[in-house]
Tab-separated table of C-alpha atoms in Angstrom:
chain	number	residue	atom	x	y	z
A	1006	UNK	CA	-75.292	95.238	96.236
A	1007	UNK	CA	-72.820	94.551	99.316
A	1008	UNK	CA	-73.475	95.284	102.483
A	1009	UNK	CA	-72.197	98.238	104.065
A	1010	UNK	CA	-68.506	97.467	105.566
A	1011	UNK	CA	-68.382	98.517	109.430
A	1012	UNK	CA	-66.950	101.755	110.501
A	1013	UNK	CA	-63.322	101.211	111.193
A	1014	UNK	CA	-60.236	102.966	110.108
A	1015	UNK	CA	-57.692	100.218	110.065
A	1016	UNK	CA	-54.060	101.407	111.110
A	1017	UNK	CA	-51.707	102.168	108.149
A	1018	UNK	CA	-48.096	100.825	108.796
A	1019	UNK	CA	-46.708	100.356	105.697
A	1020	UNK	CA	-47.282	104.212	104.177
A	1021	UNK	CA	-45.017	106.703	102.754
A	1022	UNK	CA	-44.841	109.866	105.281
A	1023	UNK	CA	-44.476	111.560	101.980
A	1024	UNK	CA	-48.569	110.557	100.540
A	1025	UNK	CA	-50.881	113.088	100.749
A	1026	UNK	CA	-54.288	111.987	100.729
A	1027	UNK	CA	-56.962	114.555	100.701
A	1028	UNK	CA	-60.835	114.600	99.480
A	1029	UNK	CA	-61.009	117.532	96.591
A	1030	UNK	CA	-63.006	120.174	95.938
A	1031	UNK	CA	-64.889	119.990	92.465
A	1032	UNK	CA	-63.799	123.453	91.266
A	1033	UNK	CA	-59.893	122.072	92.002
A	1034	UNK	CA	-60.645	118.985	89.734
A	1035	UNK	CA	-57.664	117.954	87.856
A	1036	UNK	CA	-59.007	116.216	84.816
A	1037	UNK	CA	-55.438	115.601	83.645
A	1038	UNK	CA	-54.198	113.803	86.471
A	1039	UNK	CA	-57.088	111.549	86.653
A	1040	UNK	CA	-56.620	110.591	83.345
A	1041	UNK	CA	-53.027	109.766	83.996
A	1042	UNK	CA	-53.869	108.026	86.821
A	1043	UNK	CA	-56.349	105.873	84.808
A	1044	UNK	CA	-54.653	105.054	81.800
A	1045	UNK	CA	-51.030	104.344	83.629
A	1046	UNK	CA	-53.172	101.619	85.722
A	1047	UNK	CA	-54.552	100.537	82.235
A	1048	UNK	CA	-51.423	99.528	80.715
A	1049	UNK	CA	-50.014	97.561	83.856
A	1050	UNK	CA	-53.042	95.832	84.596
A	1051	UNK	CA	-54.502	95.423	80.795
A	1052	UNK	CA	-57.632	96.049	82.283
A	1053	UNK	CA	-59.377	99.689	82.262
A	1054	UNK	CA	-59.817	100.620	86.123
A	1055	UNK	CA	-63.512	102.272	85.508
A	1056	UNK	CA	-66.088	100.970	83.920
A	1057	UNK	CA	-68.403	102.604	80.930
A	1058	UNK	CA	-70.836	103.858	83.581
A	1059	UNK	CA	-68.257	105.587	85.513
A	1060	UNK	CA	-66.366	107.193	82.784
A	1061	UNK	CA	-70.313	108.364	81.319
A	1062	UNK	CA	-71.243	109.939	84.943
A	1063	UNK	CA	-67.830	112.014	84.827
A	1064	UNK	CA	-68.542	113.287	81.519
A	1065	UNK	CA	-72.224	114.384	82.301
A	1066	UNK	CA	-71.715	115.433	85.882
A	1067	UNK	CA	-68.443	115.757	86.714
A	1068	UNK	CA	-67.606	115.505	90.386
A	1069	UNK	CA	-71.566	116.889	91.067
A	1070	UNK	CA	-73.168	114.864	93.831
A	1071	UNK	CA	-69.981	113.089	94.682
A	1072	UNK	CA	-66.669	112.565	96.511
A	1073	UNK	CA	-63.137	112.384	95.386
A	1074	UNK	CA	-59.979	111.603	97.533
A	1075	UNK	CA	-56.726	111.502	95.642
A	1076	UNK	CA	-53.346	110.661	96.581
A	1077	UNK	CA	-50.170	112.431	96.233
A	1078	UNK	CA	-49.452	116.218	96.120
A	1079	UNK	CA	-50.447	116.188	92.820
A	1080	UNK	CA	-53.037	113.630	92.945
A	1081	UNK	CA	-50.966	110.961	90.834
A	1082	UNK	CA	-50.160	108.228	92.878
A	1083	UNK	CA	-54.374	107.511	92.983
A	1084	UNK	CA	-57.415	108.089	93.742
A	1085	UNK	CA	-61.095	106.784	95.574
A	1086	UNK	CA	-64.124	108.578	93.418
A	1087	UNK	CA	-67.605	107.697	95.527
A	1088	UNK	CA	-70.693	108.419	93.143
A	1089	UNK	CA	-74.118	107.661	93.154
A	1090	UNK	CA	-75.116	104.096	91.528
A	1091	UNK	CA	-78.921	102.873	91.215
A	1092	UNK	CA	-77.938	100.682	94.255
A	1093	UNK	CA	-76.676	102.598	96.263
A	1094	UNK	CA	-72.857	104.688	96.432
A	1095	UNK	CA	-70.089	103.121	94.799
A	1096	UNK	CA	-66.302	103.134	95.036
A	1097	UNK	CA	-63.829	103.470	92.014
A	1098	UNK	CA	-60.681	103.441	93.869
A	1099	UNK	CA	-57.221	103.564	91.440
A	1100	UNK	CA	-53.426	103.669	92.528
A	1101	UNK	CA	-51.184	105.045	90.018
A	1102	UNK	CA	-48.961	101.472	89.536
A	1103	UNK	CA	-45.648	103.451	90.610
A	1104	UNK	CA	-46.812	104.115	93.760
A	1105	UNK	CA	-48.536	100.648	94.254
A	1106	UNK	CA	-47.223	98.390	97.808
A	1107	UNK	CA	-46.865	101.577	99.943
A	1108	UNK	CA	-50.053	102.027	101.469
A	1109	UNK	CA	-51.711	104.027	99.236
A	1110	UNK	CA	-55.142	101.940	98.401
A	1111	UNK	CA	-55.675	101.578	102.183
A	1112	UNK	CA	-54.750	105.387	102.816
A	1113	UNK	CA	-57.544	106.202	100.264
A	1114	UNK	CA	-60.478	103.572	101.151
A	1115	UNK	CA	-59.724	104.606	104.886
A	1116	UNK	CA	-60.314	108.285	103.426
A	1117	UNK	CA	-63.799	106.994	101.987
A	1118	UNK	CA	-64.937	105.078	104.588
A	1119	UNK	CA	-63.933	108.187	107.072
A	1120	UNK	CA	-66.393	110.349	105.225
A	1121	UNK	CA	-69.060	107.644	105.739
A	1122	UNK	CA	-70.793	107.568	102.557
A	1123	UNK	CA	-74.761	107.843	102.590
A	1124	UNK	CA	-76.458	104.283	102.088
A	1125	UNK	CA	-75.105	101.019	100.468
A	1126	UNK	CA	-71.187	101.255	99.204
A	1127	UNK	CA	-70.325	99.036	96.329
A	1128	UNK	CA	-66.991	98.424	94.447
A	1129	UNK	CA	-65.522	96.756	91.735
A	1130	UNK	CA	-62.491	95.310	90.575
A	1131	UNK	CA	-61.611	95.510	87.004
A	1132	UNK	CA	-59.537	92.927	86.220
A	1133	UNK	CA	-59.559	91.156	89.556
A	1134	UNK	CA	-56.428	92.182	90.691
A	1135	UNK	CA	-55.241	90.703	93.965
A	1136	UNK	CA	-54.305	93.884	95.849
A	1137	UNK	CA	-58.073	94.731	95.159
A	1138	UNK	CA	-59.347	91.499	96.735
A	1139	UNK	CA	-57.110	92.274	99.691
A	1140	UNK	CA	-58.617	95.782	99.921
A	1141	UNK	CA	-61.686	94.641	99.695
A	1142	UNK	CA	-61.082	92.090	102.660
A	1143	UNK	CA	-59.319	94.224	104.864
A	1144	UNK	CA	-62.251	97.114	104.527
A	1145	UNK	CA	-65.096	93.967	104.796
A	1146	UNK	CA	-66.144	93.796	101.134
A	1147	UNK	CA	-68.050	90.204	100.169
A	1148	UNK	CA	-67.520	89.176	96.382
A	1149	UNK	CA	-71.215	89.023	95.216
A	1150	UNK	CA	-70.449	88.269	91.404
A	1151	UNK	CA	-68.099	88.509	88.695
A	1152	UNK	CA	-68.845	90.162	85.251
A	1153	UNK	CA	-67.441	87.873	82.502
A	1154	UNK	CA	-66.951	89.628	79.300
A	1155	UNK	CA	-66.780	87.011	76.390
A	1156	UNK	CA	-65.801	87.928	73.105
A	1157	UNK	CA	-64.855	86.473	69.770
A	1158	UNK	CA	-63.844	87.555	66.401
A	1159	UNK	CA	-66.185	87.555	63.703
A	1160	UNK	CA	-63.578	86.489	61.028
A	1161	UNK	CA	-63.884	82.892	60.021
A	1162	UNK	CA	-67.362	82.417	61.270
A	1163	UNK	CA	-69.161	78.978	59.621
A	1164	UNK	CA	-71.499	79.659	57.193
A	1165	UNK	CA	-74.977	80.535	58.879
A	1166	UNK	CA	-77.332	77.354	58.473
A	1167	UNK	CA	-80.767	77.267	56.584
A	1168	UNK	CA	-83.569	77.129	59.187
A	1169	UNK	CA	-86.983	75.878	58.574
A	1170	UNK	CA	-89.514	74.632	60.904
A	1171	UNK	CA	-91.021	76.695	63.704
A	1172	UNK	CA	-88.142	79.619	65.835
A	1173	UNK	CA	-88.986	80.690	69.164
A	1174	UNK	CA	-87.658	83.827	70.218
A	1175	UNK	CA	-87.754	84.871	73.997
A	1176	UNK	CA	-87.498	88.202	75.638
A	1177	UNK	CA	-85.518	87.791	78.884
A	1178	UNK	CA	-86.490	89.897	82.069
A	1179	UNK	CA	-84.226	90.575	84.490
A	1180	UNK	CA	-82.188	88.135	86.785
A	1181	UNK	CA	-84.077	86.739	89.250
A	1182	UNK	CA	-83.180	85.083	92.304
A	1183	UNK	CA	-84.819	81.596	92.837
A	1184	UNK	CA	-83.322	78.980	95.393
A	1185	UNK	CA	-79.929	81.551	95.812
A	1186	UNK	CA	-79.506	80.522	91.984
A	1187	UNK	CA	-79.440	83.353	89.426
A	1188	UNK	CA	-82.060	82.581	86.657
A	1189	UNK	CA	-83.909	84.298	83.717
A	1190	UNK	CA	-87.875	84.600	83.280
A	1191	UNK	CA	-88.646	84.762	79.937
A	1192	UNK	CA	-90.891	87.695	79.274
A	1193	UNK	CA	-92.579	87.644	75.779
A	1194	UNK	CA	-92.100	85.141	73.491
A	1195	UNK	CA	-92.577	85.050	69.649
A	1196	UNK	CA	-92.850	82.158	67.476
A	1197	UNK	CA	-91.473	82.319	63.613
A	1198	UNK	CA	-92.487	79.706	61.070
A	1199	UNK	CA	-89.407	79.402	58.786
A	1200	UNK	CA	-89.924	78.436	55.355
């Protein structure tokens, strides 16, 4: 994952004296809100801010074992949820889209980076918006990949071909890095004879 930013608090200019950004307690979690929050950013963006993994972790857990900031004195106008990843902490961070170009996203990643998460922070950006990518400059993020999700209908599809002759099928392991390239090892391997 990416590299811990540095320790800074950058200065704030352009923020509303009216946003309120505080970390919350989990008893004082307003489910509500966050789901506002969430699916306001949804529609604007036509991407969903948190990812299946997120959205599993809040269902199981809840806010156990990790931090939430939100914005607003209702929590509306966003929020930065840190929670434990295999790799280390990582940052969901969400502004409601009406109170988006006021400060807010900085206000909230200076919150989490104040608090000084334990061990490696990651983020992502769902839909690679370009406020994100600034965020992530200005706090010292690095782009390490982009998740491409490919999809196609299944109406219309040609006719599946006869096959004979010899198939080999290949289990994959995980990506491995060779020469700074991404590659994948096959595993196991199994060999059909088609008739």
């Amino acid at each position: 994952g990416p590299c811990l930013p540095p320790r800074s608090e950058p200065r704030v200019e352009a923020m509303s004296s009216t946003t309120v950004i505080g970390p919350v307690d989990p008893a004082d979690f307003d489910a509500d809100a966050f789901a506002a929050v969430v699916a306001a950013a949804a529609e604007a963006d036509g991407a969903e801010p948190l990812n299946e993994a997120a959205l599993l972790a809040l269902r199981h857990r809840g806010l156990e074992g990790s931090m939430l900031f939100t914005a607003g004195t209702d929590g509306t106008d966003g929020f930065a949820w840190v929670h434990g990843s295999p790799g280390g902490q990582e940052v969901h961070l969400v502004v409601a889209p009406a109170a988006r170009g006021g400060g807010v996203g900085t206000a909230l990643a200076s919150a989490v980076m104040s608090a000084q998460p334990e061990g490696s922070l990651g983020a992502w950006s769902h839909g690679n918006h370009p406020a994100a990518a600034a965020l992530a400059d200005r706090f010292g993020f690095a782009r390490v990949r982009d998740l491409w999700v490919m999809r196609r209908s299944l109406d219309g599809l040609p006719p599946v071909p006869s096959v004979t002759g010899e198939v080999v099928i290949r289990m994959l392991a995980d990506v491995k890095q060779a020469n700074g390239q991404p590659v994948r090892i096959a595993k196991q391997s199994m060999t059909l004879q088609m008739r």
